[in-house]
């Protein structure tokens, strides 16, 4: 059976790589825009003028301090905003998609390896197969590719912290078993930094750390686990600094602040909106659930076939498997964790970026997979008792194959969902010619902005609807934010846009 898993894993990885090709192709088209410029004005000037790391850090601090009092307090994210790739080179933005996919994929493999292999006893082929398909579901149907892959500011505010959350969860599981100082140091650093990132990521790690402390004390009575209260305190300290930012009140309105009654209401509404989101996924992207069903089938057949997993269920030192003796509580904890991701946006009551639904979706997939793992483990035990030596064969024939058939039927019926996948949207953007047209236009805009012979730059209009990419166009109003940010980033007196035909007639010959 291992050979079959190995073959299926290789096929799955091949599919995954092929799906990522059009996404990665767009990394060479992708460019900085809008907020990327606005938060990097001082750092770009400092680096281009001095190439000094110290001057760069001073400029970064200036931006953080200014934004803290004027717009938002997420100090760690603000620092990352100031070092977007085009600060260092106009062609450096090409690394964004590669970087974000690397941390996304790498952190997911690390987390799944820790849970499935190190704690659950899955063999490496099952673990790799599960992770590959989980990533396909996650990446292909993420609500916003802009804030998860292509837009630097959106990615480092949401995707990078989410990847840090996944790594932190893996470290928490390792620390609960080994209590190594190096693992603790990693947890301390990451949780402290997450206190200055988006509120969903900060809340996620706080809840998981609390779960870990409660679980270890309840199941093992090991006092050493209370050392995790230290990173919880440092993260809360960073979070308080972020939440006390005067810029938050500017951004959210004068009535924004702490309210006990509002907090209680937010908790209740979080569960309601969490369920609503699941309904939206079912209605708009049912292929997600076909993917989750496939994962359940792999979970179940792996449990049934792998004696190692069943034998480890009696291991007194295996904390994760001990949880399975309390499946209802574990399922409830997972649902609470998922629902909690709704709370920050509901409490703030302001318009949110695409990164918020992205995090909601990613945590839904993680917690749903955890729930399916629980069900598969409990079901496999009953099937072994029922079918005994025939358990593996009967499970494959009576349960797994019908599930795979349901998955196939779902894909056929809802095949139109494929058109909303990240790979399809990227491929369509490429084959339509829009990608090459956008690259050509942005190359021209960069040449215009870097022309030292003029301080008042006129650029042709660029359409802001750019498929999966993020673009905030320069307009004909020199006072709007995008114009201001672009002007200051490149050190110009003014920047405006005009209709392309008129621009070609007036300036075209100079730039052919």
Short mmCIF file of C-alpha atoms in Angstrom, two decimals:
data_model
loop_
_atom_site.label_atom_id
_atom_site.label_comp_id
_atom_site.label_asym_id
_atom_site.label_seq_id
_atom_site.Cartn_x
_atom_site.Cartn_y
_atom_site.Cartn_z
CA UNK A 1 0.00 0.00 0.00
CA UNK A 2 2.93 2.32 0.67
CA UNK A 3 3.89 2.09 -3.01
CA UNK A 4 0.39 3.26 -3.97
CA UNK A 5 0.63 6.17 -1.56
CA UNK A 6 4.06 7.00 -2.96
CA UNK A 7 2.79 6.99 -6.56
CA UNK A 8 -0.26 9.08 -5.64
CA UNK A 9 1.96 11.52 -3.77
CA UNK A 10 4.25 11.99 -6.78
CA UNK A 11 1.23 12.56 -9.03
CA UNK A 12 -0.23 15.04 -6.53
CA UNK A 13 3.02 16.97 -6.34
CA UNK A 14 3.20 17.10 -10.13
CA UNK A 15 -0.34 18.51 -10.27
CA UNK A 16 0.55 21.02 -7.57
CA UNK A 17 3.66 22.23 -9.39
CA UNK A 18 1.78 22.56 -12.69
CA UNK A 19 -0.95 24.57 -10.98
CA UNK A 20 1.62 26.94 -9.50
CA UNK A 21 3.34 27.68 -12.82
CA UNK A 22 0.95 30.44 -14.01
CA UNK A 23 0.93 31.96 -10.52
CA UNK A 24 4.71 32.05 -10.41
CA UNK A 25 4.88 33.39 -13.96
CA UNK A 26 3.02 36.49 -12.79
CA UNK A 27 5.72 37.15 -10.23
CA UNK A 28 7.76 38.54 -13.16
CA UNK A 29 4.90 40.92 -14.03
CA UNK A 30 4.10 41.98 -10.47
CA UNK A 31 4.99 45.52 -9.33
CA UNK A 32 4.75 47.70 -6.25
CA UNK A 33 1.83 50.07 -5.98
CA UNK A 34 0.02 52.54 -3.73
CA UNK A 35 0.68 51.63 -0.09
CA UNK A 36 3.91 49.89 -1.09
CA UNK A 37 5.20 53.31 -2.10
CA UNK A 38 3.58 55.25 0.75
CA UNK A 39 5.16 53.31 3.62
CA UNK A 40 8.57 53.16 1.92
CA UNK A 41 9.09 56.84 1.10
CA UNK A 42 11.65 57.50 3.83
CA UNK A 43 13.41 54.15 3.57
CA UNK A 44 13.75 54.41 -0.23
CA UNK A 45 15.32 57.87 0.10
CA UNK A 46 17.64 56.71 2.87
CA UNK A 47 18.81 53.59 1.07
CA UNK A 48 19.29 55.18 -2.34
CA UNK A 49 21.14 58.10 -0.78
CA UNK A 50 23.42 56.25 1.63
CA UNK A 51 23.16 52.44 1.24
CA UNK A 52 23.51 52.42 5.03
CA UNK A 53 21.62 49.87 7.09
CA UNK A 54 21.60 52.23 10.07
CA UNK A 55 20.07 55.04 8.02
CA UNK A 56 17.54 52.59 6.64
CA UNK A 57 16.49 51.58 10.17
CA UNK A 58 16.24 55.23 11.24
CA UNK A 59 13.97 55.92 8.27
CA UNK A 60 11.93 52.85 9.11
CA UNK A 61 11.47 54.04 12.70
CA UNK A 62 10.37 57.45 11.43
CA UNK A 63 7.66 55.82 9.32
CA UNK A 64 6.50 53.55 12.16
CA UNK A 65 6.31 56.48 14.58
CA UNK A 66 4.44 58.64 12.10
CA UNK A 67 1.92 55.95 11.20
CA UNK A 68 1.46 54.97 14.86
CA UNK A 69 0.02 58.39 15.58
CA UNK A 70 -1.81 58.89 12.31
CA UNK A 71 -3.24 55.58 11.04
CA UNK A 72 -2.45 52.27 12.78
CA UNK A 73 -0.34 50.72 15.51
CA UNK A 74 0.70 47.31 14.16
CA UNK A 75 4.38 48.07 14.66
CA UNK A 76 5.84 44.80 13.34
CA UNK A 77 3.80 44.99 10.13
CA UNK A 78 4.71 48.65 9.74
CA UNK A 79 8.40 47.77 9.92
CA UNK A 80 7.95 45.18 7.17
CA UNK A 81 6.02 47.71 5.06
CA UNK A 82 9.02 50.02 5.10
CA UNK A 83 11.37 47.45 3.58
CA UNK A 84 9.32 46.43 0.56
CA UNK A 85 11.59 45.11 -2.24
CA UNK A 86 11.52 48.19 -4.49
CA UNK A 87 13.20 50.17 -1.73
CA UNK A 88 16.37 48.39 -2.81
CA UNK A 89 15.81 47.91 -6.54
CA UNK A 90 13.08 48.67 -9.07
CA UNK A 91 13.21 45.07 -10.26
CA UNK A 92 13.18 43.44 -6.82
CA UNK A 93 9.39 43.10 -6.50
CA UNK A 94 9.70 39.90 -8.49
CA UNK A 95 10.58 38.07 -5.26
CA UNK A 96 7.22 38.75 -3.56
CA UNK A 97 5.23 35.81 -4.96
CA UNK A 98 8.17 33.42 -4.54
CA UNK A 99 8.73 34.60 -0.96
CA UNK A 100 5.09 34.40 0.11
CA UNK A 101 4.46 31.02 -1.47
CA UNK A 102 7.65 29.72 0.14
CA UNK A 103 6.65 30.74 3.67
CA UNK A 104 3.07 29.57 3.08
CA UNK A 105 4.06 26.16 1.72
CA UNK A 106 7.03 25.71 4.04
CA UNK A 107 5.13 26.54 7.24
CA UNK A 108 2.27 24.23 6.23
CA UNK A 109 4.62 21.29 5.60
CA UNK A 110 6.37 21.98 8.89
CA UNK A 111 3.11 22.07 10.86
CA UNK A 112 1.68 18.96 9.19
CA UNK A 113 4.93 17.08 9.65
CA UNK A 114 4.89 17.91 13.36
CA UNK A 115 1.27 16.84 13.83
CA UNK A 116 0.94 13.91 11.45
CA UNK A 117 4.40 12.33 11.51
CA UNK A 118 5.96 13.28 14.83
CA UNK A 119 2.79 13.09 16.92
CA UNK A 120 0.37 10.85 15.03
CA UNK A 121 2.68 8.27 13.50
CA UNK A 122 1.64 8.81 9.87
CA UNK A 123 4.16 7.62 7.30
CA UNK A 124 5.88 10.26 5.20
CA UNK A 125 3.96 9.49 2.01
CA UNK A 126 0.57 9.90 3.67
CA UNK A 127 1.72 13.13 5.32
CA UNK A 128 3.09 14.55 2.06
CA UNK A 129 -0.02 13.55 0.12
CA UNK A 130 -2.29 15.19 2.70
CA UNK A 131 -0.20 18.36 2.81
CA UNK A 132 -0.03 18.69 -0.98
CA UNK A 133 -3.82 18.46 -1.36
CA UNK A 134 -4.41 20.74 1.62
CA UNK A 135 -2.18 23.37 0.00
CA UNK A 136 -3.97 23.01 -3.32
CA UNK A 137 -7.32 23.72 -1.66
CA UNK A 138 -5.85 26.54 0.39
CA UNK A 139 -3.99 28.35 -2.40
CA UNK A 140 -6.44 27.79 -5.24
CA UNK A 141 -9.53 29.03 -3.41
CA UNK A 142 -8.07 31.69 -1.13
CA UNK A 143 -10.49 34.66 -1.23
CA UNK A 144 -7.82 37.18 -2.21
CA UNK A 145 -4.67 36.24 -4.12
CA UNK A 146 -3.61 39.86 -3.92
CA UNK A 147 -3.27 39.79 -0.14
CA UNK A 148 -1.85 36.27 0.00
CA UNK A 149 0.64 36.08 -2.88
CA UNK A 150 1.22 39.25 -4.90
CA UNK A 151 0.79 42.45 -2.86
CA UNK A 152 3.73 42.87 -0.50
CA UNK A 153 2.01 45.04 2.10
CA UNK A 154 -1.08 42.83 2.24
CA UNK A 155 1.04 39.67 2.37
CA UNK A 156 3.40 40.70 5.16
CA UNK A 157 0.47 41.95 7.22
CA UNK A 158 -1.56 38.74 6.84
CA UNK A 159 0.18 35.88 5.05
CA UNK A 160 3.55 36.12 6.78
CA UNK A 161 1.97 36.30 10.28
CA UNK A 162 -0.25 33.33 9.40
CA UNK A 163 2.85 31.35 8.41
CA UNK A 164 4.44 32.40 11.69
CA UNK A 165 1.31 31.15 13.49
CA UNK A 166 1.64 27.74 11.84
CA UNK A 167 5.29 27.47 12.83
CA UNK A 168 4.47 28.62 16.37
CA UNK A 169 1.78 25.93 16.72
CA UNK A 170 4.34 23.30 15.65
CA UNK A 171 6.82 24.67 18.19
CA UNK A 172 4.18 24.63 20.93
CA UNK A 173 3.52 20.95 20.25
CA UNK A 174 7.25 20.21 20.30
CA UNK A 175 7.79 22.22 23.48
CA UNK A 176 5.02 20.35 25.28
CA UNK A 177 6.95 17.12 24.66
CA UNK A 178 10.60 18.14 24.93
CA UNK A 179 10.79 21.52 26.76
CA UNK A 180 13.86 22.57 24.79
CA UNK A 181 15.17 26.09 25.36
CA UNK A 182 15.74 26.71 21.65
CA UNK A 183 12.10 25.87 20.91
CA UNK A 184 10.98 28.17 23.73
CA UNK A 185 13.16 30.97 22.32
CA UNK A 186 11.52 30.59 18.92
CA UNK A 187 8.05 30.71 20.49
CA UNK A 188 9.01 33.80 22.53
CA UNK A 189 10.35 35.69 19.49
CA UNK A 190 7.49 34.82 17.16
CA UNK A 191 4.70 35.46 19.67
CA UNK A 192 6.23 38.80 20.67
CA UNK A 193 6.44 39.90 17.03
CA UNK A 194 2.90 38.69 16.35
CA UNK A 195 1.74 41.14 19.02
CA UNK A 196 2.64 43.84 16.51
CA UNK A 197 1.04 42.22 13.46
CA UNK A 198 -2.61 41.82 12.52
CA UNK A 199 -5.00 41.10 15.39
CA UNK A 200 -6.21 37.79 13.99
CA UNK A 201 -2.72 36.27 14.05
CA UNK A 202 -2.07 37.61 17.55
CA UNK A 203 -5.36 36.18 18.80
CA UNK A 204 -4.73 32.84 17.11
CA UNK A 205 -1.43 32.16 18.88
CA UNK A 206 -2.73 33.38 22.24
CA UNK A 207 -5.65 30.96 22.05
CA UNK A 208 -3.49 28.02 20.94
CA UNK A 209 -0.93 28.72 23.67
CA UNK A 210 -3.73 28.82 26.25
CA UNK A 211 -5.12 25.55 24.88
CA UNK A 212 -1.68 23.98 25.16
CA UNK A 213 -1.20 25.05 28.78
CA UNK A 214 -4.69 23.83 29.73
CA UNK A 215 -4.29 20.52 27.88
CA UNK A 216 -0.88 19.64 29.34
CA UNK A 217 -1.94 20.53 32.87
CA UNK A 218 -5.23 18.63 32.55
CA UNK A 219 -3.73 15.54 30.91
CA UNK A 220 -0.22 15.37 32.39
CA UNK A 221 -0.08 17.75 35.37
CA UNK A 222 3.29 19.02 34.15
CA UNK A 223 4.04 22.42 35.70
CA UNK A 224 6.77 23.18 33.18
CA UNK A 225 4.13 24.09 30.62
CA UNK A 226 3.33 27.25 32.56
CA UNK A 227 6.54 28.78 31.19
CA UNK A 228 4.46 29.45 28.06
CA UNK A 229 2.80 32.24 30.00
CA UNK A 230 5.98 34.28 29.40
CA UNK A 231 5.55 34.54 25.59
CA UNK A 232 1.83 35.08 26.15
CA UNK A 233 2.65 38.08 28.34
CA UNK A 234 5.19 39.51 25.88
CA UNK A 235 2.72 39.11 23.02
CA UNK A 236 -0.01 40.79 25.04
CA UNK A 237 2.40 43.63 25.82
CA UNK A 238 3.11 44.10 22.12
CA UNK A 239 -0.58 43.85 21.34
CA UNK A 240 -1.44 46.50 23.92
CA UNK A 241 1.14 48.84 22.40
CA UNK A 242 -0.48 48.23 19.02
CA UNK A 243 -4.04 48.66 20.29
CA UNK A 244 -3.21 51.87 22.20
CA UNK A 245 -2.09 53.57 18.98
CA UNK A 246 -3.76 56.99 18.51
CA UNK A 247 -3.84 56.14 14.81
CA UNK A 248 -6.41 53.42 15.46
CA UNK A 249 -8.88 56.06 16.60
CA UNK A 250 -8.10 58.16 13.54
CA UNK A 251 -8.68 55.19 11.26
CA UNK A 252 -11.78 53.74 12.96
CA UNK A 253 -13.43 56.97 14.09
CA UNK A 254 -13.59 59.05 17.24
CA UNK A 255 -15.87 56.65 19.12
CA UNK A 256 -13.44 53.74 18.78
CA UNK A 257 -12.21 52.31 22.07
CA UNK A 258 -12.66 49.54 24.59
CA UNK A 259 -16.22 48.62 25.50
CA UNK A 260 -17.08 45.63 27.68
CA UNK A 261 -20.59 45.29 26.26
CA UNK A 262 -19.27 45.58 22.74
CA UNK A 263 -16.72 42.88 23.51
CA UNK A 264 -19.39 40.47 24.79
CA UNK A 265 -21.56 41.13 21.74
CA UNK A 266 -18.56 40.54 19.48
CA UNK A 267 -17.98 37.09 20.97
CA UNK A 268 -21.56 36.08 20.25
CA UNK A 269 -21.56 37.49 16.74
CA UNK A 270 -18.25 35.77 16.00
CA UNK A 271 -19.94 32.36 16.16
CA UNK A 272 -22.79 33.58 13.96
CA UNK A 273 -20.50 35.01 11.28
CA UNK A 274 -18.25 31.94 11.42
CA UNK A 275 -21.23 29.77 10.50
CA UNK A 276 -22.27 32.26 7.81
CA UNK A 277 -18.81 32.01 6.27
CA UNK A 278 -19.10 28.23 6.08
CA UNK A 279 -22.46 28.68 4.32
CA UNK A 280 -20.78 31.06 1.87
CA UNK A 281 -18.03 28.54 1.14
CA UNK A 282 -20.64 25.83 0.49
CA UNK A 283 -22.64 28.09 -1.80
CA UNK A 284 -19.84 29.78 -3.73
CA UNK A 285 -16.98 27.26 -3.71
CA UNK A 286 -18.22 23.71 -3.07
CA UNK A 287 -15.02 22.26 -4.52
CA UNK A 288 -13.40 23.17 -1.19
CA UNK A 289 -15.50 20.48 0.45
CA UNK A 290 -14.65 17.95 -2.23
CA UNK A 291 -11.03 18.56 -1.29
CA UNK A 292 -11.77 18.17 2.42
CA UNK A 293 -13.63 14.92 1.71
CA UNK A 294 -10.58 13.64 -0.14
CA UNK A 295 -8.41 14.49 2.88
CA UNK A 296 -10.84 12.62 5.13
CA UNK A 297 -10.54 9.57 2.89
CA UNK A 298 -6.74 9.69 3.18
CA UNK A 299 -6.95 10.17 6.95
CA UNK A 300 -9.26 7.18 7.29
CA UNK A 301 -7.38 4.75 5.08
CA UNK A 302 -4.08 5.76 6.69
CA UNK A 303 -5.45 5.15 10.17
CA UNK A 304 -6.90 1.81 9.11
CA UNK A 305 -3.80 0.59 7.32
CA UNK A 306 -1.06 1.87 9.60
CA UNK A 307 -0.69 -0.23 12.72
CA UNK A 308 1.88 2.20 14.04
CA UNK A 309 -0.79 4.85 14.53
CA UNK A 310 -3.07 2.53 16.44
CA UNK A 311 -0.27 1.24 18.65
CA UNK A 312 0.75 4.78 19.53
CA UNK A 313 -2.75 5.56 20.75
CA UNK A 314 -1.79 3.96 24.07
CA UNK A 315 1.48 5.90 24.37
CA UNK A 316 1.24 7.65 27.73
CA UNK A 317 3.58 10.43 26.60
CA UNK A 318 1.76 11.31 23.37
CA UNK A 319 -0.19 14.42 24.26
CA UNK A 320 -1.85 14.83 20.88
CA UNK A 321 -3.26 11.31 20.84
CA UNK A 322 -4.49 11.74 24.41
CA UNK A 323 -6.70 14.55 23.11
CA UNK A 324 -8.61 11.99 21.07
CA UNK A 325 -10.00 10.53 24.27
CA UNK A 326 -11.98 13.78 24.53
CA UNK A 327 -13.14 14.30 20.91
CA UNK A 328 -16.13 16.48 21.74
CA UNK A 329 -14.03 18.92 23.72
CA UNK A 330 -11.36 18.97 21.04
CA UNK A 331 -13.94 19.64 18.31
CA UNK A 332 -15.44 22.45 20.38
CA UNK A 333 -12.01 24.00 20.92
CA UNK A 334 -11.34 23.92 17.17
CA UNK A 335 -14.66 25.60 16.40
CA UNK A 336 -14.03 28.30 19.01
CA UNK A 337 -10.58 28.94 17.51
CA UNK A 338 -12.05 29.28 14.04
CA UNK A 339 -14.88 31.55 15.25
CA UNK A 340 -12.46 33.78 17.18
CA UNK A 341 -10.92 34.92 13.88
CA UNK A 342 -14.10 36.89 13.20
CA UNK A 343 -13.78 38.93 16.40
CA UNK A 344 -11.17 41.62 15.52
CA UNK A 345 -12.98 42.85 12.40
CA UNK A 346 -16.41 42.67 14.06
CA UNK A 347 -15.19 44.63 17.07
CA UNK A 348 -13.47 47.30 14.99
CA UNK A 349 -16.51 47.69 12.76
CA UNK A 350 -14.48 49.10 9.86
CA UNK A 351 -13.99 48.04 6.27
CA UNK A 352 -11.35 45.31 6.08
CA UNK A 353 -8.85 44.32 3.42
CA UNK A 354 -8.71 40.98 1.61
CA UNK A 355 -6.31 39.62 4.22
CA UNK A 356 -9.06 39.26 6.84
CA UNK A 357 -11.26 36.82 4.86
CA UNK A 358 -8.04 35.07 3.82
CA UNK A 359 -7.16 34.37 7.45
CA UNK A 360 -10.74 33.31 8.21
CA UNK A 361 -10.56 30.87 5.32
CA UNK A 362 -7.14 29.47 6.21
CA UNK A 363 -8.07 28.89 9.85
CA UNK A 364 -11.32 27.27 8.70
CA UNK A 365 -9.34 24.79 6.59
CA UNK A 366 -6.97 24.01 9.46
CA UNK A 367 -9.72 23.50 12.03
CA UNK A 368 -11.94 21.58 9.59
CA UNK A 369 -9.03 19.26 8.79
CA UNK A 370 -8.45 18.80 12.51
CA UNK A 371 -12.10 17.87 12.98
CA UNK A 372 -11.93 15.37 10.10
CA UNK A 373 -8.80 13.88 11.67
CA UNK A 374 -10.71 13.34 14.92
CA UNK A 375 -13.63 11.71 13.12
CA UNK A 376 -11.32 9.49 11.07
CA UNK A 377 -9.46 8.33 14.18
CA UNK A 378 -12.63 7.46 16.07
CA UNK A 379 -14.21 5.79 13.06
CA UNK A 380 -11.11 3.70 12.30
CA UNK A 381 -11.19 2.24 15.81
CA UNK A 382 -14.82 1.17 15.41
CA UNK A 383 -14.13 -0.29 11.95
CA UNK A 384 -11.23 -2.34 13.30
CA UNK A 385 -13.50 -3.73 15.98
CA UNK A 386 -16.27 -4.40 13.49
CA UNK A 387 -14.28 -5.85 10.57
CA UNK A 388 -11.14 -7.02 12.42
CA UNK A 389 -8.63 -8.47 9.88
CA UNK A 390 -10.77 -7.26 6.98
CA UNK A 391 -10.89 -3.68 8.25
CA UNK A 392 -8.43 -2.25 5.71
CA UNK A 393 -9.99 -3.95 2.68
CA UNK A 394 -13.58 -3.19 3.71
CA UNK A 395 -12.76 0.42 4.61
CA UNK A 396 -11.24 0.96 1.19
CA UNK A 397 -14.13 -0.72 -0.62
CA UNK A 398 -17.11 0.44 1.44
CA UNK A 399 -16.08 3.92 2.56
CA UNK A 400 -13.01 5.36 0.82
CA UNK A 401 -13.97 4.51 -2.78
CA UNK A 402 -17.52 5.89 -2.39
CA UNK A 403 -16.05 9.08 -0.90
CA UNK A 404 -13.69 9.45 -3.86
CA UNK A 405 -16.64 8.91 -6.21
CA UNK A 406 -18.57 11.69 -4.42
CA UNK A 407 -15.53 13.95 -4.81
CA UNK A 408 -15.38 13.22 -8.53
CA UNK A 409 -19.11 13.86 -9.00
CA UNK A 410 -18.81 17.13 -7.06
CA UNK A 411 -15.95 18.26 -9.28
CA UNK A 412 -17.95 17.44 -12.43
CA UNK A 413 -21.11 19.19 -11.23
CA UNK A 414 -19.36 22.28 -9.90
CA UNK A 415 -16.54 22.42 -12.45
CA UNK A 416 -17.34 26.09 -13.10
CA UNK A 417 -15.74 26.76 -9.69
CA UNK A 418 -12.40 26.01 -11.31
CA UNK A 419 -12.67 29.36 -13.10
CA UNK A 420 -12.36 31.14 -9.76
CA UNK A 421 -9.21 29.26 -8.75
CA UNK A 422 -5.93 31.16 -8.43
CA UNK A 423 -4.27 29.16 -11.21
CA UNK A 424 -7.14 29.60 -13.67
CA UNK A 425 -7.47 33.33 -12.99
CA UNK A 426 -3.70 33.74 -13.39
CA UNK A 427 -3.64 31.70 -16.60
CA UNK A 428 -6.56 33.66 -18.03
CA UNK A 429 -4.82 36.93 -17.17
CA UNK A 430 -1.70 35.72 -18.99
CA UNK A 431 -3.36 34.24 -22.10
CA UNK A 432 -5.64 37.27 -22.58
CA UNK A 433 -2.58 39.46 -23.08
CA UNK A 434 -3.41 41.61 -20.06
CA UNK A 435 -0.34 40.48 -18.15
CA UNK A 436 2.12 41.42 -20.89
CA UNK A 437 0.24 44.69 -21.49
CA UNK A 438 0.43 45.52 -17.78
CA UNK A 439 4.14 44.74 -17.66
CA UNK A 440 4.77 46.97 -20.68
CA UNK A 441 2.81 49.82 -19.14
CA UNK A 442 4.48 49.52 -15.75
CA UNK A 443 7.92 49.37 -17.36
CA UNK A 444 7.07 52.62 -19.14
CA UNK A 445 5.79 54.22 -15.94
CA UNK A 446 9.00 53.27 -14.14
CA UNK A 447 11.12 54.76 -16.94
CA UNK A 448 9.10 57.98 -16.70
CA UNK A 449 9.48 58.11 -12.93
CA UNK A 450 13.23 57.50 -13.11
CA UNK A 451 13.81 60.15 -15.79
CA UNK A 452 16.03 62.71 -14.10
CA UNK A 453 15.30 65.35 -16.73
CA UNK A 454 11.80 66.10 -15.42
CA UNK A 455 10.40 66.74 -11.95
CA UNK A 456 6.75 66.93 -13.05
CA UNK A 457 5.81 63.53 -14.43
CA UNK A 458 2.81 62.75 -16.62
CA UNK A 459 2.01 59.06 -17.05
CA UNK A 460 -0.64 57.33 -19.16
CA UNK A 461 -3.59 55.85 -17.28
CA UNK A 462 -3.32 52.20 -16.25
CA UNK A 463 -6.43 50.15 -15.58
CA UNK A 464 -6.67 49.24 -11.88
CA UNK A 465 -8.46 45.95 -12.69
CA UNK A 466 -5.43 43.70 -13.08
CA UNK A 467 -6.68 40.16 -12.55
CA UNK A 468 -5.03 38.60 -9.48
CA UNK A 469 -2.52 41.44 -9.09
CA UNK A 470 -2.83 44.51 -6.88
CA UNK A 471 -2.65 47.89 -8.60
CA UNK A 472 -3.57 51.36 -7.34
CA UNK A 473 -3.36 53.61 -10.39
CA UNK A 474 -2.00 57.12 -10.57
CA UNK A 475 -4.92 59.46 -11.36
CA UNK A 476 -5.44 62.91 -12.84
CA UNK A 477 -5.72 64.38 -9.33
CA UNK A 478 -2.23 65.15 -7.99
CA UNK A 479 -3.51 65.30 -4.41
CA UNK A 480 -4.91 61.76 -4.04
CA UNK A 481 -2.89 59.28 -1.97
CA UNK A 482 -1.58 57.16 -4.86
CA UNK A 483 -0.25 60.20 -6.68
CA UNK A 484 1.30 61.54 -3.49
CA UNK A 485 2.90 58.21 -2.56
CA UNK A 486 4.30 57.63 -6.06
CA UNK A 487 5.61 61.20 -6.27
CA UNK A 488 7.36 61.06 -2.90
CA UNK A 489 8.74 57.56 -3.44
CA UNK A 490 10.51 58.66 -6.61
CA UNK A 491 11.33 62.17 -5.34
CA UNK A 492 9.31 64.16 -7.90
CA UNK A 493 7.51 67.50 -7.64
CA UNK A 494 4.26 66.16 -9.09
CA UNK A 495 2.78 63.06 -10.70
CA UNK A 496 -0.46 62.92 -12.67
CA UNK A 497 -2.05 60.60 -15.23
CA UNK A 498 -3.85 61.37 -18.46
CA UNK A 499 -5.79 59.35 -21.04
CA UNK A 500 -3.53 57.00 -22.95
CA UNK A 501 -4.46 58.20 -26.50
CA UNK A 502 -3.84 61.82 -25.49
CA UNK A 503 -0.58 60.87 -23.79
CA UNK A 504 0.65 58.97 -26.88
CA UNK A 505 -0.17 61.94 -29.09
CA UNK A 506 1.65 64.33 -26.78
CA UNK A 507 4.59 62.28 -25.50
CA UNK A 508 4.65 59.02 -27.42
CA UNK A 509 7.44 59.83 -29.81
CA UNK A 510 9.77 60.73 -26.94
CA UNK A 511 9.39 57.30 -25.32
CA UNK A 512 9.22 54.90 -28.24
#
